């Protein structure tokens, strides 16, 4: 995938940009099955979108196309009306903070792990503290012998290894520290308990008011506060709306929500 050298980001207003997928079809290279077929979706500036559905429904594929890890086979993705293929990739990536399930564990200090989110802000202590607090990583920072300067991971002498959930909170702090107009969270909290995840995403709702947020999570307590929940099945949006609307519809969302709710009782 090549990035056009002359284009600038981002054409026109608003910020975060208006995103539109028009008649998008996509299958992975060397495969025949379409993951998305004639897929249409419009995301308004600052909207909080949750994607739910069973494995293989197309949720992560959608994110990969927005990040241009792959190009669509048919149709187009428009950013403020301009085809994503005509937008400079480096500039597009500056607009996005993304965290995936398989994030990187940097064997550096605690604060360096956060700073990697945005090298231009490494003197911004207030942003650093805010990102750490919003991710929940402040809860174990106080127990690290060298606090912010503690080396994490076991690669180096005197390094302190973190639990899976602690690493995830640190990676989440890194995504928050980037402070980009678009935030993408793809199953980023699988090793964190449901209560902690709920609290983190309450912060996301409150503090990312002016940002566009995409959340993929299997936990319905997390996605229920989104402006719009998209239920994907075999590459199609089969239901959409807020939590209350979808519960009244008594479709797949309500069925999956009730199954999960029973598990918590």
PDB file of C-alpha atoms in Angstrom:
ATOM      1  CA  UNK A   1       0.000   0.000   0.000  1.00  0.00           C
ATOM      2  CA  UNK A   2       1.517   3.274  -1.095  1.00  0.00           C
ATOM      3  CA  UNK A   3       0.849   6.672   0.385  1.00  0.00           C
ATOM      4  CA  UNK A   4       0.390   9.566  -2.062  1.00  0.00           C
ATOM      5  CA  UNK A   5       3.115  12.128  -1.312  1.00  0.00           C
ATOM      6  CA  UNK A   6       1.321  15.371  -2.121  1.00  0.00           C
ATOM      7  CA  UNK A   7      -1.966  15.042  -0.291  1.00  0.00           C
ATOM      8  CA  UNK A   8      -2.525  16.717   3.036  1.00  0.00           C
ATOM      9  CA  UNK A   9      -4.634  15.764   5.974  1.00  0.00           C
ATOM     10  CA  UNK A  10      -7.352  16.445   6.431  1.00  0.00           C
ATOM     11  CA  UNK A  11      -9.415  18.031   3.705  1.00  0.00           C
ATOM     12  CA  UNK A  12     -11.953  20.451   5.112  1.00  0.00           C
ATOM     13  CA  UNK A  13     -13.750  20.223   8.411  1.00  0.00           C
ATOM     14  CA  UNK A  14     -14.865  18.760  10.776  1.00  0.00           C
ATOM     15  CA  UNK A  15     -12.213  17.452  13.149  1.00  0.00           C
ATOM     16  CA  UNK A  16     -12.387  14.580  13.975  1.00  0.00           C
ATOM     17  CA  UNK A  17     -13.248  13.873  10.348  1.00  0.00           C
ATOM     18  CA  UNK A  18     -16.502  12.561   8.978  1.00  0.00           C
ATOM     19  CA  UNK A  19     -15.930   8.920   7.886  1.00  0.00           C
ATOM     20  CA  UNK A  20     -17.973   7.123   5.257  1.00  0.00           C
ATOM     21  CA  UNK A  21     -17.735   3.588   3.887  1.00  0.00           C
ATOM     22  CA  UNK A  22     -19.584   3.337   0.568  1.00  0.00           C
ATOM     23  CA  UNK A  23     -20.407  -0.057  -0.960  1.00  0.00           C
ATOM     24  CA  UNK A  24     -17.211  -1.526   0.479  1.00  0.00           C
ATOM     25  CA  UNK A  25     -16.332  -5.123  -0.373  1.00  0.00           C
ATOM     26  CA  UNK A  26     -13.232  -6.858   0.941  1.00  0.00           C
ATOM     27  CA  UNK A  27     -11.649 -10.279   1.119  1.00  0.00           C
ATOM     28  CA  UNK A  28      -8.184 -11.079   2.428  1.00  0.00           C
ATOM     29  CA  UNK A  29      -5.435 -11.746  -0.155  1.00  0.00           C
ATOM     30  CA  UNK A  30      -5.444 -15.294  -1.604  1.00  0.00           C
ATOM     31  CA  UNK A  31      -8.901 -16.088  -0.187  1.00  0.00           C
ATOM     32  CA  UNK A  32     -12.279 -16.299  -1.889  1.00  0.00           C
ATOM     33  CA  UNK A  33     -14.651 -15.479   0.980  1.00  0.00           C
ATOM     34  CA  UNK A  34     -15.735 -11.855   1.259  1.00  0.00           C
ATOM     35  CA  UNK A  35     -15.540 -10.579   4.838  1.00  0.00           C
ATOM     36  CA  UNK A  36     -17.478  -7.432   3.860  1.00  0.00           C
ATOM     37  CA  UNK A  37     -19.782  -7.154   0.838  1.00  0.00           C
ATOM     38  CA  UNK A  38     -21.451  -3.896  -0.279  1.00  0.00           C
ATOM     39  CA  UNK A  39     -20.918  -2.540   3.232  1.00  0.00           C
ATOM     40  CA  UNK A  40     -22.177   0.985   4.018  1.00  0.00           C
ATOM     41  CA  UNK A  41     -21.564   3.021   7.159  1.00  0.00           C
ATOM     42  CA  UNK A  42     -21.385   6.717   8.042  1.00  0.00           C
ATOM     43  CA  UNK A  43     -19.678   7.898  11.228  1.00  0.00           C
ATOM     44  CA  UNK A  44     -20.235  11.464  12.338  1.00  0.00           C
ATOM     45  CA  UNK A  45     -17.482  13.588  13.862  1.00  0.00           C
ATOM     46  CA  UNK A  46     -17.142  12.809  17.575  1.00  0.00           C
ATOM     47  CA  UNK A  47     -19.453   9.790  17.528  1.00  0.00           C
ATOM     48  CA  UNK A  48     -18.850   6.897  19.949  1.00  0.00           C
ATOM     49  CA  UNK A  49     -19.304   3.657  17.999  1.00  0.00           C
ATOM     50  CA  UNK A  50     -19.298   0.148  19.464  1.00  0.00           C
ATOM     51  CA  UNK A  51     -18.909  -2.931  17.262  1.00  0.00           C
ATOM     52  CA  UNK A  52     -20.299  -6.212  18.564  1.00  0.00           C
ATOM     53  CA  UNK A  53     -20.807  -9.620  17.043  1.00  0.00           C
ATOM     54  CA  UNK A  54     -19.376 -13.094  17.113  1.00  0.00           C
ATOM     55  CA  UNK A  55     -15.829 -13.917  16.001  1.00  0.00           C
ATOM     56  CA  UNK A  56     -15.443 -13.622  12.235  1.00  0.00           C
ATOM     57  CA  UNK A  57     -18.291 -11.115  11.871  1.00  0.00           C
ATOM     58  CA  UNK A  58     -15.956  -8.502  10.345  1.00  0.00           C
ATOM     59  CA  UNK A  59     -15.363  -6.147  13.299  1.00  0.00           C
ATOM     60  CA  UNK A  60     -11.556  -6.127  13.279  1.00  0.00           C
ATOM     61  CA  UNK A  61     -11.463  -6.213   9.465  1.00  0.00           C
ATOM     62  CA  UNK A  62     -13.418  -2.959   9.440  1.00  0.00           C
ATOM     63  CA  UNK A  63     -10.797  -1.356  11.693  1.00  0.00           C
ATOM     64  CA  UNK A  64      -7.933  -2.683   9.540  1.00  0.00           C
ATOM     65  CA  UNK A  65      -9.492  -1.045   6.489  1.00  0.00           C
ATOM     66  CA  UNK A  66      -9.876   2.273   8.342  1.00  0.00           C
ATOM     67  CA  UNK A  67      -6.189   2.046   9.260  1.00  0.00           C
ATOM     68  CA  UNK A  68      -5.363   1.126   5.641  1.00  0.00           C
ATOM     69  CA  UNK A  69      -3.552  -2.040   6.622  1.00  0.00           C
ATOM     70  CA  UNK A  70      -5.462  -3.261   3.560  1.00  0.00           C
ATOM     71  CA  UNK A  71      -7.238  -1.511   0.710  1.00  0.00           C
ATOM     72  CA  UNK A  72     -10.850  -2.227  -0.189  1.00  0.00           C
ATOM     73  CA  UNK A  73     -11.468  -4.390  -3.252  1.00  0.00           C
ATOM     74  CA  UNK A  74     -14.624  -2.517  -4.266  1.00  0.00           C
ATOM     75  CA  UNK A  75     -16.244   0.680  -3.051  1.00  0.00           C
ATOM     76  CA  UNK A  76     -14.474   3.458  -1.176  1.00  0.00           C
ATOM     77  CA  UNK A  77     -13.691   4.867   2.252  1.00  0.00           C
ATOM     78  CA  UNK A  78     -14.100   8.644   2.398  1.00  0.00           C
ATOM     79  CA  UNK A  79     -12.487  10.902   4.997  1.00  0.00           C
ATOM     80  CA  UNK A  80     -14.257  14.275   4.954  1.00  0.00           C
ATOM     81  CA  UNK A  81     -15.307  13.354   1.428  1.00  0.00           C
ATOM     82  CA  UNK A  82     -11.819  12.418   0.159  1.00  0.00           C
ATOM     83  CA  UNK A  83     -10.864   8.830  -0.718  1.00  0.00           C
ATOM     84  CA  UNK A  84      -8.596   7.375   1.973  1.00  0.00           C
ATOM     85  CA  UNK A  85      -6.228   6.195  -0.807  1.00  0.00           C
ATOM     86  CA  UNK A  86      -5.495   9.867  -1.614  1.00  0.00           C
ATOM     87  CA  UNK A  87      -4.556  10.783   1.945  1.00  0.00           C
ATOM     88  CA  UNK A  88      -0.964  10.731   3.148  1.00  0.00           C
ATOM     89  CA  UNK A  89      -0.640   7.737   5.473  1.00  0.00           C
ATOM     90  CA  UNK A  90       1.772   9.330   7.945  1.00  0.00           C
ATOM     91  CA  UNK A  91      -0.590  12.245   8.405  1.00  0.00           C
ATOM     92  CA  UNK A  92      -3.607   9.956   8.689  1.00  0.00           C
ATOM     93  CA  UNK A  93      -1.886   7.928  11.436  1.00  0.00           C
ATOM     94  CA  UNK A  94      -1.247  11.123  13.416  1.00  0.00           C
ATOM     95  CA  UNK A  95      -5.036  11.463  13.659  1.00  0.00           C
ATOM     96  CA  UNK A  96      -5.488   8.022  15.241  1.00  0.00           C
ATOM     97  CA  UNK A  97      -4.674   6.441  18.578  1.00  0.00           C
ATOM     98  CA  UNK A  98      -5.180   2.669  18.345  1.00  0.00           C
ATOM     99  CA  UNK A  99      -4.844  -0.174  20.821  1.00  0.00           C
ATOM    100  CA  UNK A 100      -5.226  -3.820  19.867  1.00  0.00           C
ATOM    101  CA  UNK A 101      -5.401  -7.006  21.876  1.00  0.00           C
ATOM    102  CA  UNK A 102      -1.864  -7.964  20.823  1.00  0.00           C
ATOM    103  CA  UNK A 103      -0.132  -4.721  21.830  1.00  0.00           C
ATOM    104  CA  UNK A 104       3.632  -4.327  22.334  1.00  0.00           C
ATOM    105  CA  UNK A 105       5.229  -4.634  25.784  1.00  0.00           C
ATOM    106  CA  UNK A 106       8.176  -2.250  25.739  1.00  0.00           C
ATOM    107  CA  UNK A 107      10.974  -3.337  28.109  1.00  0.00           C
ATOM    108  CA  UNK A 108      11.712   0.246  29.109  1.00  0.00           C
ATOM    109  CA  UNK A 109      10.644   2.427  32.014  1.00  0.00           C
ATOM    110  CA  UNK A 110       7.007   2.834  32.966  1.00  0.00           C
ATOM    111  CA  UNK A 111       6.885   6.443  31.758  1.00  0.00           C
ATOM    112  CA  UNK A 112       8.704   5.649  28.480  1.00  0.00           C
ATOM    113  CA  UNK A 113       6.002   3.066  27.741  1.00  0.00           C
ATOM    114  CA  UNK A 114       3.475   5.904  27.902  1.00  0.00           C
ATOM    115  CA  UNK A 115       5.646   8.469  26.072  1.00  0.00           C
ATOM    116  CA  UNK A 116       5.933   6.202  23.023  1.00  0.00           C
ATOM    117  CA  UNK A 117       2.296   7.152  22.356  1.00  0.00           C
ATOM    118  CA  UNK A 118       3.376  10.678  21.398  1.00  0.00           C
ATOM    119  CA  UNK A 119       7.068  11.600  21.290  1.00  0.00           C
ATOM    120  CA  UNK A 120       6.219  15.289  20.813  1.00  0.00           C
ATOM    121  CA  UNK A 121       4.571  15.487  24.246  1.00  0.00           C
ATOM    122  CA  UNK A 122       7.309  13.965  26.438  1.00  0.00           C
ATOM    123  CA  UNK A 123       7.533  17.115  28.566  1.00  0.00           C
ATOM    124  CA  UNK A 124       3.776  17.234  29.135  1.00  0.00           C
ATOM    125  CA  UNK A 125       3.578  15.926  32.704  1.00  0.00           C
ATOM    126  CA  UNK A 126      -0.099  16.806  33.174  1.00  0.00           C
ATOM    127  CA  UNK A 127      -1.053  14.799  30.045  1.00  0.00           C
ATOM    128  CA  UNK A 128       1.131  11.916  31.286  1.00  0.00           C
ATOM    129  CA  UNK A 129      -0.614  11.844  34.676  1.00  0.00           C
ATOM    130  CA  UNK A 130      -4.060  12.155  33.107  1.00  0.00           C
ATOM    131  CA  UNK A 131      -3.408   9.274  30.683  1.00  0.00           C
ATOM    132  CA  UNK A 132      -2.151   7.036  33.502  1.00  0.00           C
ATOM    133  CA  UNK A 133      -5.113   7.867  35.731  1.00  0.00           C
ATOM    134  CA  UNK A 134      -7.688   7.309  32.970  1.00  0.00           C
ATOM    135  CA  UNK A 135      -6.215   3.908  32.110  1.00  0.00           C
ATOM    136  CA  UNK A 136      -6.238   2.741  35.735  1.00  0.00           C
ATOM    137  CA  UNK A 137      -2.442   2.210  35.663  1.00  0.00           C
ATOM    138  CA  UNK A 138      -2.076   4.654  38.577  1.00  0.00           C
ATOM    139  CA  UNK A 139      -3.462   1.939  40.861  1.00  0.00           C
ATOM    140  CA  UNK A 140      -0.254  -0.107  40.658  1.00  0.00           C
ATOM    141  CA  UNK A 141       2.218   2.683  39.805  1.00  0.00           C
ATOM    142  CA  UNK A 142       2.438   3.530  43.509  1.00  0.00           C
ATOM    143  CA  UNK A 143       3.696  -0.002  44.249  1.00  0.00           C
ATOM    144  CA  UNK A 144       6.585   0.135  41.758  1.00  0.00           C
ATOM    145  CA  UNK A 145       9.909   0.713  43.612  1.00  0.00           C
ATOM    146  CA  UNK A 146      11.076   3.455  41.210  1.00  0.00           C
ATOM    147  CA  UNK A 147       7.644   4.828  40.310  1.00  0.00           C
ATOM    148  CA  UNK A 148       7.648   6.434  36.813  1.00  0.00           C
ATOM    149  CA  UNK A 149      11.309   5.469  36.305  1.00  0.00           C
ATOM    150  CA  UNK A 150      10.766   1.790  37.053  1.00  0.00           C
ATOM    151  CA  UNK A 151      11.961  -0.521  34.258  1.00  0.00           C
ATOM    152  CA  UNK A 152       9.141  -2.935  33.444  1.00  0.00           C
ATOM    153  CA  UNK A 153       9.545  -6.449  32.078  1.00  0.00           C
ATOM    154  CA  UNK A 154      12.202  -9.029  32.944  1.00  0.00           C
ATOM    155  CA  UNK A 155      14.628  -8.415  30.073  1.00  0.00           C
ATOM    156  CA  UNK A 156      16.837  -6.073  32.099  1.00  0.00           C
ATOM    157  CA  UNK A 157      18.277  -6.340  35.589  1.00  0.00           C
ATOM    158  CA  UNK A 158      16.012  -4.851  38.281  1.00  0.00           C
ATOM    159  CA  UNK A 159      13.080  -4.897  35.857  1.00  0.00           C
ATOM    160  CA  UNK A 160       9.688  -5.569  37.441  1.00  0.00           C
ATOM    161  CA  UNK A 161       7.377  -7.799  35.432  1.00  0.00           C
ATOM    162  CA  UNK A 162       3.724  -6.821  35.208  1.00  0.00           C
ATOM    163  CA  UNK A 163       0.609  -8.967  35.124  1.00  0.00           C
ATOM    164  CA  UNK A 164      -1.400  -9.190  31.891  1.00  0.00           C
ATOM    165  CA  UNK A 165      -3.945  -6.683  33.166  1.00  0.00           C
ATOM    166  CA  UNK A 166      -1.213  -4.253  34.293  1.00  0.00           C
ATOM    167  CA  UNK A 167       0.455  -4.375  30.869  1.00  0.00           C
ATOM    168  CA  UNK A 168      -2.921  -3.685  29.251  1.00  0.00           C
ATOM    169  CA  UNK A 169      -3.525  -0.642  31.440  1.00  0.00           C
ATOM    170  CA  UNK A 170      -0.061   0.659  30.567  1.00  0.00           C
ATOM    171  CA  UNK A 171      -0.764   0.173  26.837  1.00  0.00           C
ATOM    172  CA  UNK A 172      -4.107   1.932  27.289  1.00  0.00           C
ATOM    173  CA  UNK A 173      -2.310   4.867  28.943  1.00  0.00           C
ATOM    174  CA  UNK A 174      -0.077   5.035  25.855  1.00  0.00           C
ATOM    175  CA  UNK A 175      -3.143   5.255  23.574  1.00  0.00           C
ATOM    176  CA  UNK A 176      -4.681   7.976  25.771  1.00  0.00           C
ATOM    177  CA  UNK A 177      -1.371   9.886  25.831  1.00  0.00           C
ATOM    178  CA  UNK A 178      -1.425  10.159  22.038  1.00  0.00           C
ATOM    179  CA  UNK A 179      -4.535  12.310  22.523  1.00  0.00           C
ATOM    180  CA  UNK A 180      -5.526  11.888  18.858  1.00  0.00           C
ATOM    181  CA  UNK A 181      -8.918  12.928  17.384  1.00  0.00           C
ATOM    182  CA  UNK A 182      -9.812   9.274  16.649  1.00  0.00           C
ATOM    183  CA  UNK A 183      -9.420   6.538  19.269  1.00  0.00           C
ATOM    184  CA  UNK A 184      -9.691   2.852  18.287  1.00  0.00           C
ATOM    185  CA  UNK A 185      -9.870   0.206  21.019  1.00  0.00           C
ATOM    186  CA  UNK A 186     -10.056  -3.349  19.688  1.00  0.00           C
ATOM    187  CA  UNK A 187     -10.575  -5.772  22.593  1.00  0.00           C
ATOM    188  CA  UNK A 188      -7.904  -3.918  24.549  1.00  0.00           C
ATOM    189  CA  UNK A 189      -8.945  -5.021  28.019  1.00  0.00           C
ATOM    190  CA  UNK A 190      -9.366  -8.803  27.816  1.00  0.00           C
ATOM    191  CA  UNK A 191      -7.048  -9.370  30.809  1.00  0.00           C
ATOM    192  CA  UNK A 192      -8.796  -6.756  32.964  1.00  0.00           C
ATOM    193  CA  UNK A 193     -11.764  -7.689  35.128  1.00  0.00           C
ATOM    194  CA  UNK A 194     -15.228  -6.517  34.091  1.00  0.00           C
ATOM    195  CA  UNK A 195     -15.547  -3.868  36.834  1.00  0.00           C
ATOM    196  CA  UNK A 196     -12.187  -2.256  35.984  1.00  0.00           C
ATOM    197  CA  UNK A 197     -13.023  -2.324  32.269  1.00  0.00           C
ATOM    198  CA  UNK A 198     -16.372  -0.638  32.945  1.00  0.00           C
ATOM    199  CA  UNK A 199     -14.631   2.140  34.908  1.00  0.00           C
ATOM    200  CA  UNK A 200     -12.024   2.671  32.178  1.00  0.00           C
ATOM    201  CA  UNK A 201     -14.687   3.054  29.511  1.00  0.00           C
ATOM    202  CA  UNK A 202     -16.682   5.422  31.695  1.00  0.00           C
ATOM    203  CA  UNK A 203     -13.539   7.599  31.546  1.00  0.00           C
ATOM    204  CA  UNK A 204     -13.438   7.183  27.764  1.00  0.00           C
ATOM    205  CA  UNK A 205     -17.056   8.380  27.462  1.00  0.00           C
ATOM    206  CA  UNK A 206     -16.522  11.360  29.769  1.00  0.00           C
ATOM    207  CA  UNK A 207     -13.081  12.507  28.660  1.00  0.00           C
ATOM    208  CA  UNK A 208     -13.132  11.821  24.927  1.00  0.00           C
ATOM    209  CA  UNK A 209     -16.256  13.920  24.330  1.00  0.00           C
ATOM    210  CA  UNK A 210     -14.806  15.704  21.292  1.00  0.00           C
ATOM    211  CA  UNK A 211     -13.199  12.574  19.824  1.00  0.00           C
ATOM    212  CA  UNK A 212     -14.476   9.820  17.562  1.00  0.00           C
ATOM    213  CA  UNK A 213     -14.172   6.494  19.391  1.00  0.00           C
ATOM    214  CA  UNK A 214     -14.453   2.940  18.065  1.00  0.00           C
ATOM    215  CA  UNK A 215     -14.755   0.207  20.686  1.00  0.00           C
ATOM    216  CA  UNK A 216     -14.765  -3.516  20.014  1.00  0.00           C
ATOM    217  CA  UNK A 217     -15.509  -5.539  23.125  1.00  0.00           C
ATOM    218  CA  UNK A 218     -17.240  -8.767  23.999  1.00  0.00           C
ATOM    219  CA  UNK A 219     -18.416  -7.227  27.275  1.00  0.00           C
ATOM    220  CA  UNK A 220     -21.795  -5.603  26.941  1.00  0.00           C
ATOM    221  CA  UNK A 221     -21.372  -3.541  30.097  1.00  0.00           C
ATOM    222  CA  UNK A 222     -18.621  -1.725  28.174  1.00  0.00           C
ATOM    223  CA  UNK A 223     -20.413  -1.096  24.879  1.00  0.00           C
ATOM    224  CA  UNK A 224     -23.832  -0.192  26.270  1.00  0.00           C
ATOM    225  CA  UNK A 225     -22.921   3.490  26.737  1.00  0.00           C
ATOM    226  CA  UNK A 226     -21.876   4.049  23.117  1.00  0.00           C
ATOM    227  CA  UNK A 227     -23.854   6.557  21.026  1.00  0.00           C
ATOM    228  CA  UNK A 228     -24.441   3.824  18.466  1.00  0.00           C
ATOM    229  CA  UNK A 229     -23.925   0.082  18.681  1.00  0.00           C
ATOM    230  CA  UNK A 230     -23.448  -1.832  15.429  1.00  0.00           C
ATOM    231  CA  UNK A 231     -24.244  -5.543  15.540  1.00  0.00           C
ATOM    232  CA  UNK A 232     -22.255  -7.302  12.817  1.00  0.00           C
ATOM    233  CA  UNK A 233     -22.982 -10.759  11.466  1.00  0.00           C
ATOM    234  CA  UNK A 234     -21.183 -12.240   8.462  1.00  0.00           C
ATOM    235  CA  UNK A 235     -19.952  -8.840   7.316  1.00  0.00           C
ATOM    236  CA  UNK A 236     -23.309  -7.078   7.504  1.00  0.00           C
ATOM    237  CA  UNK A 237     -24.826  -4.678  10.012  1.00  0.00           C
ATOM    238  CA  UNK A 238     -27.913  -6.581  11.127  1.00  0.00           C
ATOM    239  CA  UNK A 239     -28.917  -4.190  13.937  1.00  0.00           C
ATOM    240  CA  UNK A 240     -27.901  -0.715  15.033  1.00  0.00           C
ATOM    241  CA  UNK A 241     -28.955   1.789  17.632  1.00  0.00           C
ATOM    242  CA  UNK A 242     -28.286   2.600  21.268  1.00  0.00           C
ATOM    243  CA  UNK A 243     -28.552  -0.004  24.030  1.00  0.00           C
ATOM    244  CA  UNK A 244     -32.189   0.744  24.900  1.00  0.00           C
ATOM    245  CA  UNK A 245     -33.334   0.554  21.263  1.00  0.00           C
ATOM    246  CA  UNK A 246     -31.527  -2.726  20.655  1.00  0.00           C
ATOM    247  CA  UNK A 247     -32.918  -4.327  23.815  1.00  0.00           C
ATOM    248  CA  UNK A 248     -36.458  -3.439  22.655  1.00  0.00           C
ATOM    249  CA  UNK A 249     -35.748  -4.956  19.223  1.00  0.00           C
ATOM    250  CA  UNK A 250     -35.340  -8.384  20.835  1.00  0.00           C
ATOM    251  CA  UNK A 251     -32.821  -9.432  18.182  1.00  0.00           C
ATOM    252  CA  UNK A 252     -29.285 -10.829  18.357  1.00  0.00           C
ATOM    253  CA  UNK A 253     -28.029  -8.009  20.605  1.00  0.00           C
ATOM    254  CA  UNK A 254     -30.697  -8.645  23.234  1.00  0.00           C
ATOM    255  CA  UNK A 255     -30.070 -12.391  23.051  1.00  0.00           C
ATOM    256  CA  UNK A 256     -26.288 -12.040  23.510  1.00  0.00           C
ATOM    257  CA  UNK A 257     -26.721  -9.412  26.247  1.00  0.00           C
ATOM    258  CA  UNK A 258     -29.044 -11.672  28.273  1.00  0.00           C
ATOM    259  CA  UNK A 259     -26.739 -14.677  27.915  1.00  0.00           C
ATOM    260  CA  UNK A 260     -23.864 -12.612  29.307  1.00  0.00           C
ATOM    261  CA  UNK A 261     -25.999 -11.045  32.043  1.00  0.00           C
ATOM    262  CA  UNK A 262     -26.901 -14.527  33.322  1.00  0.00           C
ATOM    263  CA  UNK A 263     -23.203 -15.304  33.636  1.00  0.00           C
ATOM    264  CA  UNK A 264     -22.741 -12.351  35.988  1.00  0.00           C
ATOM    265  CA  UNK A 265     -25.652 -13.257  38.258  1.00  0.00           C
TER     266      UNK A 265
END
